[in-house]
PDB file of C-alpha atoms and ligand atoms in Angstrom:
ATOM      1  CA  MET A   4       0.036   0.054  -0.021  1.00 98.00           C
ATOM      2  CA  LEU A   5       2.118   2.914  -1.203  1.00 98.00           C
ATOM      3  CA  GLY A   6      -0.655   5.532  -0.702  1.00 98.00           C
ATOM      4  CA  THR A   7      -4.242   5.228   0.556  1.00 97.00           C
ATOM      5  CA  ALA A   8      -5.719   8.739   0.468  1.00 96.00           C
ATOM      6  CA  SER A   9      -8.252  10.052  -2.137  1.00 95.00           C
ATOM      7  CA  ALA A  10      -7.944  13.344  -3.839  1.00 93.00           C
ATOM      8  CA  VAL A  11      -6.126  15.155  -0.947  1.00 94.00           C
ATOM      9  CA  PRO A  12      -3.235  13.561   0.839  1.00 94.00           C
ATOM     10  CA  THR A  13      -3.085  13.787   4.569  1.00 92.00           C
ATOM     11  CA  ARG A  14      -0.145  13.611   7.165  1.00 92.00           C
ATOM     12  CA  GLN A  15      -0.863   9.861   7.459  1.00 92.00           C
ATOM     13  CA  ARG A  16      -1.936   9.067   3.784  1.00 95.00           C
ATOM     14  CA  ASN A  17      -0.078   9.599   0.496  1.00 96.00           C
ATOM     15  CA  HIS A  18      -1.943   9.858  -2.806  1.00 97.00           C
ATOM     16  CA  ASN A  19      -2.775   6.463  -4.317  1.00 97.00           C
ATOM     17  CA  GLY A  20      -0.170   3.845  -5.201  1.00 98.00           C
ATOM     18  CA  TYR A  21      -0.388   0.020  -4.966  1.00 98.00           C
ATOM     19  CA  PHE A  22       2.255  -2.517  -5.831  1.00 98.00           C
ATOM     20  CA  LEU A  23       1.199  -6.119  -6.465  1.00 98.00           C
ATOM     21  CA  ARG A  24       3.938  -8.599  -6.082  1.00 97.00           C
ATOM     22  CA  TRP A  25       3.174 -11.605  -8.279  1.00 95.00           C
ATOM     23  CA  GLY A  26       5.969 -14.102  -8.467  1.00 92.00           C
ATOM     24  CA  ALA A  27       8.704 -12.458 -10.349  1.00 93.00           C
ATOM     25  CA  GLN A  28       6.317  -9.847 -11.739  1.00 96.00           C
ATOM     26  CA  GLY A  29       5.509  -6.565 -10.152  1.00 98.00           C
ATOM     27  CA  ILE A  30       2.465  -4.574 -11.133  1.00 98.00           C
ATOM     28  CA  LEU A  31       2.187  -0.923 -10.019  1.00 98.00           C
ATOM     29  CA  PHE A  32      -1.355   0.477  -9.993  1.00 98.00           C
ATOM     30  CA  ASP A  33      -2.205   4.146  -9.998  1.00 98.00           C
ATOM     31  CA  PRO A  34       1.078   5.862  -9.054  1.00 98.00           C
ATOM     32  CA  GLY A  35      -0.019   9.125  -7.415  1.00 98.00           C
ATOM     33  CA  GLU A  36       2.302  11.866  -6.339  1.00 97.00           C
ATOM     34  CA  GLY A  37       5.120  10.682  -3.999  1.00 97.00           C
ATOM     35  CA  THR A  38       5.028   7.059  -5.303  1.00 98.00           C
ATOM     36  CA  GLN A  39       8.926   7.062  -5.791  1.00 97.00           C
ATOM     37  CA  GLN A  40       9.339   8.070  -2.118  1.00 97.00           C
ATOM     38  CA  GLN A  41       6.794   5.544  -0.928  1.00 98.00           C
ATOM     39  CA  MET A  42       8.461   2.794  -3.102  1.00 98.00           C
ATOM     40  CA  LEU A  43      11.727   3.723  -1.424  1.00 97.00           C
ATOM     41  CA  CYS A  44      10.216   3.298   2.033  1.00 97.00           C
ATOM     42  CA  SER A  45       8.621  -0.045   1.009  1.00 97.00           C
ATOM     43  CA  GLY A  46      11.924  -1.465  -0.371  1.00 97.00           C
ATOM     44  CA  LEU A  47      10.834  -1.405  -3.827  1.00 98.00           C
ATOM     45  CA  SER A  48      13.073  -0.253  -6.816  1.00 97.00           C
ATOM     46  CA  ALA A  49      12.155   0.777 -10.348  1.00 98.00           C
ATOM     47  CA  ASN A  50      13.530  -2.503 -11.409  1.00 98.00           C
ATOM     48  CA  ASP A  51      10.739  -4.363  -9.451  1.00 98.00           C
ATOM     49  CA  ILE A  52       8.020  -2.860 -11.926  1.00 98.00           C
ATOM     50  CA  THR A  53       7.156  -5.101 -14.755  1.00 98.00           C
ATOM     51  CA  ARG A  54       3.753  -3.480 -15.545  1.00 98.00           C
ATOM     52  CA  VAL A  55       1.833  -0.337 -14.753  1.00 98.00           C
ATOM     53  CA  CYS A  56      -1.936  -0.025 -14.744  1.00 98.00           C
ATOM     54  CA  ILE A  57      -3.737   3.357 -14.365  1.00 98.00           C
ATOM     55  CA  THR A  58      -7.375   3.118 -13.560  1.00 98.00           C
ATOM     56  CA  HIS A  59      -7.861   6.899 -14.650  1.00 98.00           C
ATOM     57  CA  PHE A  60      -6.316  10.319 -15.159  1.00 98.00           C
ATOM     58  CA  HIS A  61      -7.423  12.024 -11.947  1.00 97.00           C
ATOM     59  CA  GLY A  62      -4.223  13.399 -10.400  1.00 97.00           C
ATOM     60  CA  ASP A  63      -4.358  11.305  -7.358  1.00 97.00           C
ATOM     61  CA  HIS A  64      -4.000   8.218  -9.537  1.00 98.00           C
ATOM     62  CA  CYS A  65      -1.281   9.282 -11.989  1.00 98.00           C
ATOM     63  CA  LEU A  66       0.645  12.360 -10.968  1.00 98.00           C
ATOM     64  CA  GLY A  67       3.448  10.145  -9.891  1.00 98.00           C
ATOM     65  CA  LEU A  68       3.780   8.500 -13.326  1.00 98.00           C
ATOM     66  CA  PRO A  69       6.339  10.913 -14.679  1.00 98.00           C
ATOM     67  CA  GLY A  70       8.775  10.199 -11.829  1.00 98.00           C
ATOM     68  CA  VAL A  71       8.250   6.499 -12.229  1.00 98.00           C
ATOM     69  CA  ILE A  72       8.972   6.589 -15.957  1.00 98.00           C
ATOM     70  CA  GLN A  73      11.893   8.740 -15.480  1.00 98.00           C
ATOM     71  CA  ARG A  74      13.289   6.538 -12.734  1.00 97.00           C
ATOM     72  CA  ILE A  75      12.909   3.438 -14.954  1.00 98.00           C
ATOM     73  CA  ALA A  76      14.925   5.297 -17.473  1.00 98.00           C
ATOM     74  CA  ARG A  77      17.521   6.533 -14.995  1.00 97.00           C
ATOM     75  CA  ASP A  78      18.051   3.105 -13.481  1.00 97.00           C
ATOM     76  CA  GLY A  79      18.444   1.441 -16.859  1.00 97.00           C
ATOM     77  CA  VAL A  80      15.697  -0.948 -16.461  1.00 98.00           C
ATOM     78  CA  THR A  81      16.210  -3.449 -19.372  1.00 98.00           C
ATOM     79  CA  HIS A  82      12.891  -5.317 -19.186  1.00 98.00           C
ATOM     80  CA  GLU A  83       9.693  -4.103 -20.999  1.00 98.00           C
ATOM     81  CA  VAL A  84       7.257  -2.135 -18.789  1.00 98.00           C
ATOM     82  CA  GLU A  85       3.966  -2.057 -20.381  1.00 98.00           C
ATOM     83  CA  ILE A  86       1.560   0.745 -19.102  1.00 98.00           C
ATOM     84  CA  ALA A  87      -2.154   0.259 -19.460  1.00 98.00           C
ATOM     85  CA  TYR A  88      -4.523   3.197 -19.281  1.00 98.00           C
ATOM     86  CA  PRO A  89      -7.862   4.407 -20.601  1.00 98.00           C
ATOM     87  CA  ALA A  90      -7.355   5.475 -24.288  1.00 98.00           C
ATOM     88  CA  ALA A  91      -9.755   8.460 -23.564  1.00 97.00           C
ATOM     89  CA  GLY A  92      -6.903   9.877 -21.404  1.00 97.00           C
ATOM     90  CA  GLU A  93      -4.212   9.596 -24.219  1.00 98.00           C
ATOM     91  CA  ALA A  94      -3.580  13.337 -24.164  1.00 98.00           C
ATOM     92  CA  PHE A  95      -2.820  13.116 -20.388  1.00 98.00           C
ATOM     93  CA  PHE A  96      -0.728  10.004 -20.791  1.00 98.00           C
ATOM     94  CA  GLU A  97       1.450  11.728 -23.369  1.00 98.00           C
ATOM     95  CA  LYS A  98       1.881  14.793 -21.136  1.00 98.00           C
ATOM     96  CA  LEU A  99       2.814  12.726 -18.086  1.00 98.00           C
ATOM     97  CA  ARG A 100       5.130  10.514 -20.133  1.00 98.00           C
ATOM     98  CA  TRP A 101       6.957  13.354 -21.392  1.00 97.00           C
ATOM     99  CA  ALA A 102       6.446  15.744 -18.380  1.00 97.00           C
ATOM    100  CA  SER A 103      10.075  17.025 -18.208  1.00 97.00           C
ATOM    101  CA  GLU A 104      13.479  16.626 -19.880  1.00 96.00           C
ATOM    102  CA  PHE A 105      15.059  13.195 -19.272  1.00 97.00           C
ATOM    103  CA  VAL A 106      16.991  10.654 -21.418  1.00 96.00           C
ATOM    104  CA  PRO A 107      14.298   8.456 -22.702  1.00 94.00           C
ATOM    105  CA  THR A 108      14.012   4.770 -22.466  1.00 96.00           C
ATOM    106  CA  SER A 109      12.640   2.242 -25.009  1.00 96.00           C
ATOM    107  CA  VAL A 110      11.323  -0.176 -22.477  1.00 98.00           C
ATOM    108  CA  VAL A 111       8.020   1.684 -21.809  1.00 98.00           C
ATOM    109  CA  VAL A 112       5.282   0.366 -23.922  1.00 97.00           C
ATOM    110  CA  PRO A 113       1.966   2.094 -23.767  1.00 98.00           C
ATOM    111  CA  ARG A 114      -1.223  -0.016 -23.879  1.00 98.00           C
ATOM    112  CA  PRO A 115      -4.314   2.382 -24.331  1.00 98.00           C
ATOM    113  CA  LEU A 116      -7.508   0.524 -23.487  1.00 98.00           C
ATOM    114  CA  SER A 117     -10.928   1.353 -24.946  1.00 97.00           C
ATOM    115  CA  GLY A 118     -14.446   0.085 -25.247  1.00 96.00           C
ATOM    116  CA  PRO A 119     -16.532  -2.000 -22.774  1.00 95.00           C
ATOM    117  CA  ALA A 120     -14.517  -5.207 -23.049  1.00 94.00           C
ATOM    118  CA  PRO A 121     -10.781  -4.556 -23.896  1.00 96.00           C
ATOM    119  CA  ALA A 122      -8.980  -7.791 -24.829  1.00 96.00           C
ATOM    120  CA  PRO A 123      -7.191  -9.401 -21.752  1.00 96.00           C
ATOM    121  CA  PHE A 124      -3.438  -9.030 -21.992  1.00 95.00           C
ATOM    122  CA  GLY A 125      -0.199 -10.023 -20.302  1.00 94.00           C
ATOM    123  CA  GLU A 126       1.093 -12.716 -18.132  1.00 91.00           C
ATOM    124  CA  PRO A 127      -0.353 -13.066 -15.636  1.00 93.00           C
ATOM    125  CA  LEU A 128      -3.569 -12.293 -17.482  1.00 96.00           C
ATOM    126  CA  VAL A 129      -5.070  -8.829 -16.880  1.00 97.00           C
ATOM    127  CA  THR A 130      -8.701  -8.120 -17.705  1.00 97.00           C
ATOM    128  CA  ALA A 131     -10.088  -4.536 -17.731  1.00 98.00           C
ATOM    129  CA  LEU A 132     -13.537  -3.483 -17.455  1.00 98.00           C
ATOM    130  CA  PRO A 133     -15.057   0.169 -17.466  1.00 97.00           C
ATOM    131  CA  LEU A 134     -16.289   1.401 -14.074  1.00 97.00           C
ATOM    132  CA  ARG A 135     -18.581   4.317 -13.394  1.00 93.00           C
ATOM    133  CA  HIS A 136     -17.030   7.656 -12.525  1.00 87.00           C
ATOM    134  CA  SER A 137     -17.129  11.244 -13.812  1.00 90.00           C
ATOM    135  CA  ILE A 138     -14.373  10.378 -16.307  1.00 94.00           C
ATOM    136  CA  PRO A 139     -13.498   7.064 -18.028  1.00 95.00           C
ATOM    137  CA  VAL A 140     -12.122   4.591 -15.431  1.00 97.00           C
ATOM    138  CA  TYR A 141     -11.030   0.893 -15.920  1.00 98.00           C
ATOM    139  CA  GLY A 142     -10.808  -1.539 -13.087  1.00 98.00           C
ATOM    140  CA  TYR A 143      -8.607  -4.496 -13.380  1.00 98.00           C
ATOM    141  CA  ARG A 144      -8.538  -8.135 -12.616  1.00 98.00           C
ATOM    142  CA  VAL A 145      -5.219 -10.222 -12.392  1.00 98.00           C
ATOM    143  CA  GLU A 146      -5.388 -13.927 -12.508  1.00 96.00           C
ATOM    144  CA  GLU A 147      -3.315 -17.060 -13.152  1.00 93.00           C
ATOM    145  CA  PRO A 148      -4.713 -19.989 -14.988  1.00 90.00           C
ATOM    146  CA  GLU A 149      -6.265 -22.767 -13.044  1.00 89.00           C
ATOM    147  CA  ARG A 150      -4.053 -25.693 -12.014  1.00 90.00           C
ATOM    148  CA  VAL A 151      -5.119 -29.223 -12.882  1.00 93.00           C
ATOM    149  CA  HIS A 152      -3.767 -31.806 -10.609  1.00 94.00           C
ATOM    150  CA  MET A 153      -3.916 -35.354 -11.925  1.00 95.00           C
ATOM    151  CA  ARG A 154      -5.073 -38.106  -9.564  1.00 95.00           C
ATOM    152  CA  ALA A 155      -2.170 -40.410 -10.111  1.00 94.00           C
ATOM    153  CA  GLY A 156      -3.368 -43.177  -7.887  1.00 95.00           C
ATOM    154  CA  ALA A 157      -6.760 -43.553  -9.444  1.00 95.00           C
ATOM    155  CA  LEU A 158      -5.107 -43.529 -12.860  1.00 96.00           C
ATOM    156  CA  ALA A 159      -2.624 -46.062 -11.804  1.00 95.00           C
ATOM    157  CA  ALA A 160      -5.462 -48.278 -10.691  1.00 95.00           C
ATOM    158  CA  LYS A 161      -6.557 -48.271 -14.417  1.00 93.00           C
ATOM    159  CA  GLY A 162      -3.072 -49.030 -15.477  1.00 93.00           C
ATOM    160  CA  VAL A 163      -2.508 -45.422 -16.705  1.00 94.00           C
ATOM    161  CA  THR A 164       0.875 -44.074 -16.146  1.00 94.00           C
ATOM    162  CA  GLY A 165       3.616 -42.052 -17.761  1.00 94.00           C
ATOM    163  CA  PRO A 166       2.908 -40.192 -21.122  1.00 94.00           C
ATOM    164  CA  PRO A 167      -0.817 -41.224 -21.355  1.00 94.00           C
ATOM    165  CA  VAL A 168      -1.528 -39.222 -18.228  1.00 95.00           C
ATOM    166  CA  GLY A 169      -0.228 -36.057 -20.031  1.00 94.00           C
ATOM    167  CA  GLU A 170      -2.376 -37.071 -23.076  1.00 94.00           C
ATOM    168  CA  LEU A 171      -5.525 -37.330 -20.980  1.00 95.00           C
ATOM    169  CA  LYS A 172      -4.673 -33.957 -19.376  1.00 94.00           C
ATOM    170  CA  GLU A 173      -4.095 -32.349 -22.716  1.00 93.00           C
ATOM    171  CA  ARG A 174      -7.021 -33.924 -24.737  1.00 94.00           C
ATOM    172  CA  GLY A 175      -9.590 -34.295 -21.915  1.00 95.00           C
ATOM    173  CA  ALA A 176     -10.143 -37.957 -22.737  1.00 96.00           C
ATOM    174  CA  LEU A 177      -8.255 -41.098 -23.214  1.00 95.00           C
ATOM    175  CA  THR A 178      -9.319 -44.427 -24.705  1.00 95.00           C
ATOM    176  CA  LEU A 179      -7.667 -47.466 -23.154  1.00 94.00           C
ATOM    177  CA  PRO A 180      -6.702 -50.674 -25.094  1.00 93.00           C
ATOM    178  CA  ASP A 181      -9.812 -52.390 -23.864  1.00 93.00           C
ATOM    179  CA  GLY A 182     -12.048 -49.731 -25.344  1.00 94.00           C
ATOM    180  CA  GLU A 183     -12.902 -47.944 -22.106  1.00 95.00           C
ATOM    181  CA  THR A 184     -12.721 -44.104 -22.370  1.00 96.00           C
ATOM    182  CA  LEU A 185     -11.458 -42.050 -19.331  1.00 95.00           C
ATOM    183  CA  TYR A 186     -12.630 -38.419 -18.964  1.00 96.00           C
ATOM    184  CA  LEU A 187     -10.244 -35.950 -17.518  1.00 96.00           C
ATOM    185  CA  ASP A 188     -12.771 -34.455 -14.931  1.00 95.00           C
ATOM    186  CA  ASP A 189     -13.002 -37.891 -13.399  1.00 95.00           C
ATOM    187  CA  TYR A 190      -9.378 -38.026 -12.814  1.00 96.00           C
ATOM    188  CA  CYS A 191      -8.260 -34.533 -11.728  1.00 96.00           C
ATOM    189  CA  VAL A 192      -8.761 -31.971  -9.160  1.00 95.00           C
ATOM    190  CA  ARG A 193      -8.990 -28.457 -10.476  1.00 93.00           C
ATOM    191  CA  GLU A 194      -7.539 -25.627  -8.394  1.00 89.00           C
ATOM    192  CA  PRO A 195      -8.497 -22.140  -9.489  1.00 87.00           C
ATOM    193  CA  GLY A 196      -5.419 -19.799 -10.081  1.00 92.00           C
ATOM    194  CA  ARG A 197      -4.886 -16.949  -7.620  1.00 95.00           C
ATOM    195  CA  SER A 198      -6.831 -13.847  -8.602  1.00 97.00           C
ATOM    196  CA  PHE A 199      -6.842 -10.127  -7.643  1.00 98.00           C
ATOM    197  CA  ALA A 200      -8.912  -7.196  -8.485  1.00 98.00           C
ATOM    198  CA  ILE A 201      -8.708  -3.486  -8.123  1.00 98.00           C
ATOM    199  CA  VAL A 202     -11.774  -1.353  -8.157  1.00 98.00           C
ATOM    200  CA  MET A 203     -11.057   2.355  -7.919  1.00 97.00           C
ATOM    201  CA  ASP A 204     -13.150   5.448  -8.197  1.00 94.00           C
ATOM    202  CA  THR A 205     -16.586   4.279  -9.076  1.00 96.00           C
ATOM    203  CA  GLY A 206     -20.195   4.340  -8.190  1.00 94.00           C
ATOM    204  CA  TRP A 207     -21.960   1.025  -7.693  1.00 94.00           C
ATOM    205  CA  CYS A 208     -21.903  -1.018 -11.063  1.00 95.00           C
ATOM    206  CA  ASP A 209     -22.156  -4.551 -12.189  1.00 96.00           C
ATOM    207  CA  GLU A 210     -18.679  -4.272 -13.718  1.00 97.00           C
ATOM    208  CA  ALA A 211     -17.175  -3.933 -10.268  1.00 97.00           C
ATOM    209  CA  ILE A 212     -18.807  -7.183  -9.287  1.00 98.00           C
ATOM    210  CA  ALA A 213     -17.687  -8.901 -12.437  1.00 97.00           C
ATOM    211  CA  LEU A 214     -14.112  -7.871 -11.867  1.00 97.00           C
ATOM    212  CA  ALA A 215     -14.155  -9.080  -8.269  1.00 98.00           C
ATOM    213  CA  ARG A 216     -16.079 -12.265  -8.997  1.00 97.00           C
ATOM    214  CA  GLY A 217     -14.511 -14.948  -6.724  1.00 96.00           C
ATOM    215  CA  VAL A 218     -11.058 -13.271  -6.390  1.00 97.00           C
ATOM    216  CA  ASP A 219      -8.700 -14.022  -3.470  1.00 97.00           C
ATOM    217  CA  LEU A 220      -8.040 -10.411  -2.811  1.00 98.00           C
ATOM    218  CA  LEU A 221      -9.975  -7.340  -3.647  1.00 98.00           C
ATOM    219  CA  LEU A 222      -8.538  -3.838  -3.412  1.00 98.00           C
ATOM    220  CA  ILE A 223     -11.520  -1.491  -3.531  1.00 98.00           C
ATOM    221  CA  GLU A 224     -12.126   2.168  -2.855  1.00 97.00           C
ATOM    222  CA  ALA A 225     -14.259   3.323   0.143  1.00 97.00           C
ATOM    223  CA  THR A 226     -14.028   7.056  -0.106  1.00 96.00           C
ATOM    224  CA  PHE A 227     -16.928   7.700   2.285  1.00 96.00           C
ATOM    225  CA  LEU A 228     -18.883   6.223   5.188  1.00 95.00           C
ATOM    226  CA  SER A 229     -22.489   5.723   4.817  1.00 95.00           C
ATOM    227  CA  SER A 230     -23.142   8.890   6.643  1.00 94.00           C
ATOM    228  CA  GLU A 231     -21.885  10.603   3.419  1.00 94.00           C
ATOM    229  CA  SER A 232     -23.805   8.413   0.886  1.00 94.00           C
ATOM    230  CA  GLU A 233     -25.293  11.330  -0.805  1.00 95.00           C
ATOM    231  CA  LEU A 234     -21.803  12.796  -1.535  1.00 94.00           C
ATOM    232  CA  ALA A 235     -20.697   9.302  -2.553  1.00 94.00           C
ATOM    233  CA  ALA A 236     -23.532   9.054  -5.117  1.00 93.00           C
ATOM    234  CA  LYS A 237     -23.084  12.705  -6.291  1.00 94.00           C
ATOM    235  CA  TYR A 238     -19.281  12.193  -6.914  1.00 92.00           C
ATOM    236  CA  ARG A 239     -19.626   8.526  -7.970  1.00 95.00           C
ATOM    237  CA  HIS A 240     -17.686   6.908  -5.233  1.00 95.00           C
ATOM    238  CA  LEU A 241     -18.374   4.022  -2.920  1.00 97.00           C
ATOM    239  CA  THR A 242     -19.171   4.085   0.702  1.00 97.00           C
ATOM    240  CA  ALA A 243     -17.465   1.375   2.807  1.00 97.00           C
ATOM    241  CA  ARG A 244     -20.874  -0.459   3.041  1.00 97.00           C
ATOM    242  CA  GLN A 245     -21.149  -0.479  -0.616  1.00 98.00           C
ATOM    243  CA  ALA A 246     -17.716  -1.934  -0.965  1.00 98.00           C
ATOM    244  CA  GLY A 247     -18.725  -4.579   1.443  1.00 98.00           C
ATOM    245  CA  GLU A 248     -21.831  -5.293  -0.613  1.00 98.00           C
ATOM    246  CA  ILE A 249     -19.752  -5.656  -3.799  1.00 98.00           C
ATOM    247  CA  ALA A 250     -17.336  -7.960  -1.952  1.00 98.00           C
ATOM    248  CA  ALA A 251     -20.280 -10.092  -0.700  1.00 98.00           C
ATOM    249  CA  GLU A 252     -22.045 -10.252  -4.094  1.00 98.00           C
ATOM    250  CA  ALA A 253     -18.854 -11.135  -5.861  1.00 98.00           C
ATOM    251  CA  GLY A 254     -17.854 -13.814  -3.209  1.00 98.00           C
ATOM    252  CA  VAL A 255     -14.340 -12.605  -2.699  1.00 98.00           C
ATOM    253  CA  ARG A 256     -12.184 -14.046   0.001  1.00 97.00           C
ATOM    254  CA  LYS A 257     -10.569 -10.871   1.436  1.00 98.00           C
ATOM    255  CA  MET A 258     -11.031  -7.260   0.865  1.00 98.00           C
ATOM    256  CA  VAL A 259      -8.857  -4.317   1.376  1.00 98.00           C
ATOM    257  CA  LEU A 260     -10.366  -0.833   1.776  1.00 98.00           C
ATOM    258  CA  THR A 261      -8.588   2.246   0.649  1.00 98.00           C
ATOM    259  CA  HIS A 262      -8.916   5.711  -0.944  1.00 97.00           C
ATOM    260  CA  PHE A 263     -10.291   7.395   2.084  1.00 96.00           C
ATOM    261  CA  SER A 264     -11.594  10.969   1.939  1.00 94.00           C
ATOM    262  CA  GLU A 265      -9.405  13.534   3.856  1.00 92.00           C
ATOM    263  CA  ARG A 266     -12.642  14.586   5.722  1.00 91.00           C
ATOM    264  CA  TYR A 267     -11.946  11.529   8.162  1.00 92.00           C
ATOM    265  CA  THR A 268      -8.437  12.705   9.242  1.00 79.00           C
ATOM    266  CA  ALA A 269      -9.628  12.783  12.732  1.00 74.00           C
ATOM    267  CA  GLY A 270      -9.192   8.856  12.743  1.00 72.00           C
ATOM    268  CA  GLY A 271     -11.620   6.365  13.537  1.00 83.00           C
ATOM    269  CA  PHE A 272     -10.899   4.336  10.504  1.00 93.00           C
ATOM    270  CA  GLU A 273     -12.025   1.209  11.966  1.00 93.00           C
ATOM    271  CA  ARG A 274     -15.515   2.524  11.170  1.00 95.00           C
ATOM    272  CA  PHE A 275     -14.855   1.624   7.521  1.00 96.00           C
ATOM    273  CA  GLY A 276     -14.155  -1.880   8.471  1.00 97.00           C
ATOM    274  CA  GLU A 277     -17.241  -2.156  10.589  1.00 97.00           C
ATOM    275  CA  GLU A 278     -19.408  -0.807   7.876  1.00 97.00           C
ATOM    276  CA  ALA A 279     -18.081  -3.167   5.343  1.00 98.00           C
ATOM    277  CA  ALA A 280     -18.350  -6.015   7.814  1.00 98.00           C
ATOM    278  CA  ARG A 281     -22.207  -5.499   7.991  1.00 98.00           C
ATOM    279  CA  GLU A 282     -22.253  -6.778   4.409  1.00 98.00           C
ATOM    280  CA  PHE A 283     -19.236  -8.975   4.049  1.00 98.00           C
ATOM    281  CA  SER A 284     -18.291 -11.673   6.387  1.00 97.00           C
ATOM    282  CA  GLY A 285     -14.773 -12.496   5.032  1.00 96.00           C
ATOM    283  CA  ASP A 286     -11.450 -10.958   6.045  1.00 97.00           C
ATOM    284  CA  ILE A 287     -11.503  -7.160   5.792  1.00 98.00           C
ATOM    285  CA  VAL A 288      -8.352  -4.941   5.936  1.00 98.00           C
ATOM    286  CA  VAL A 289      -8.508  -1.126   6.347  1.00 97.00           C
ATOM    287  CA  ALA A 290      -5.302  -0.131   4.488  1.00 97.00           C
ATOM    288  CA  SER A 291      -2.695   2.206   5.896  1.00 96.00           C
ATOM    289  CA  ASP A 292       0.147   3.554   3.975  1.00 97.00           C
ATOM    290  CA  LEU A 293       3.135   1.146   3.623  1.00 97.00           C
ATOM    291  CA  ASP A 294       0.962  -1.941   4.913  1.00 97.00           C
ATOM    292  CA  ARG A 295       1.783  -5.150   3.225  1.00 98.00           C
ATOM    293  CA  VAL A 296      -1.324  -7.351   2.783  1.00 98.00           C
ATOM    294  CA  SER A 297      -0.787 -11.033   1.865  1.00 97.00           C
ATOM    295  CA  PHE A 298      -3.179 -13.201  -0.114  1.00 96.00           C
ATOM    296  CA  PRO A 299      -5.285 -15.510   1.963  1.00 95.00           C
ATOM    297  CA  ALA A 300      -3.965 -19.042   2.506  1.00 89.00           C
ATOM    298  CA  ARG A 301      -5.460 -21.704   0.333  1.00 80.00           C
TER     299      ARG A 301
HETATM  300 ZN1  LIG B 416      -9.315   9.107  -6.665  1.00 80.35          ZN
END
């Protein structure tokens, strides 16, 4: 959690910024102002970033991008860093990318996204869906493919070992010399891949639920408490309670609340968790800057 404030940072909360560590990959979401400094405090270097995803071009979600790009250039990062963002904000992306003088790098690869269902991309696979805000916003879902574990014992009992096991896994069926056909689903256990979703700056919408469907970990904005639900509706943001509803409806395992309005500076952030818990019975984290949140154990 590099930053957990909304439009206005506070003494305790930096502008947005979230770094998802995924095996050897590192996906940076919404680098707001101060992201370089927060990365430093989190023990992250420019070299750790393999992909950047921008949800939208409000300043609290992107004003740190120039620093991050220039740091990638300065540090001589050699791997490709693809940057996904709403194509509607192309002009802002270009300004941020070339915000000041620096020796450019060729590793930055823009990936503008458009339409209601952009093609999934990358490894791990990233899916983007438009959310509902005052300007174009995409939420993102990251997931790995499901794992298929073969039931070796049951197959051995049928005399199936070695290469035919791989054949069954690949083709979905295997016919034995005696004519019997075995079907993959009878001889395997399917384990869904790990999944993550980020839902930022949106009013209630079905796409938020679609992105979050069944994920292990959902990072979601909760700008307001229910006492400010009129403001939330007016500015197309979520209350903590609505975030809890989305998590419950999507069947997520663990949720992280963030993007808190500066009006709550006085503290009492546990109220966000309490509100979400009225709707969602799973694990809830109320994010603070520099927190590390782990995926729930399988
Ligand atoms: Zn915001």
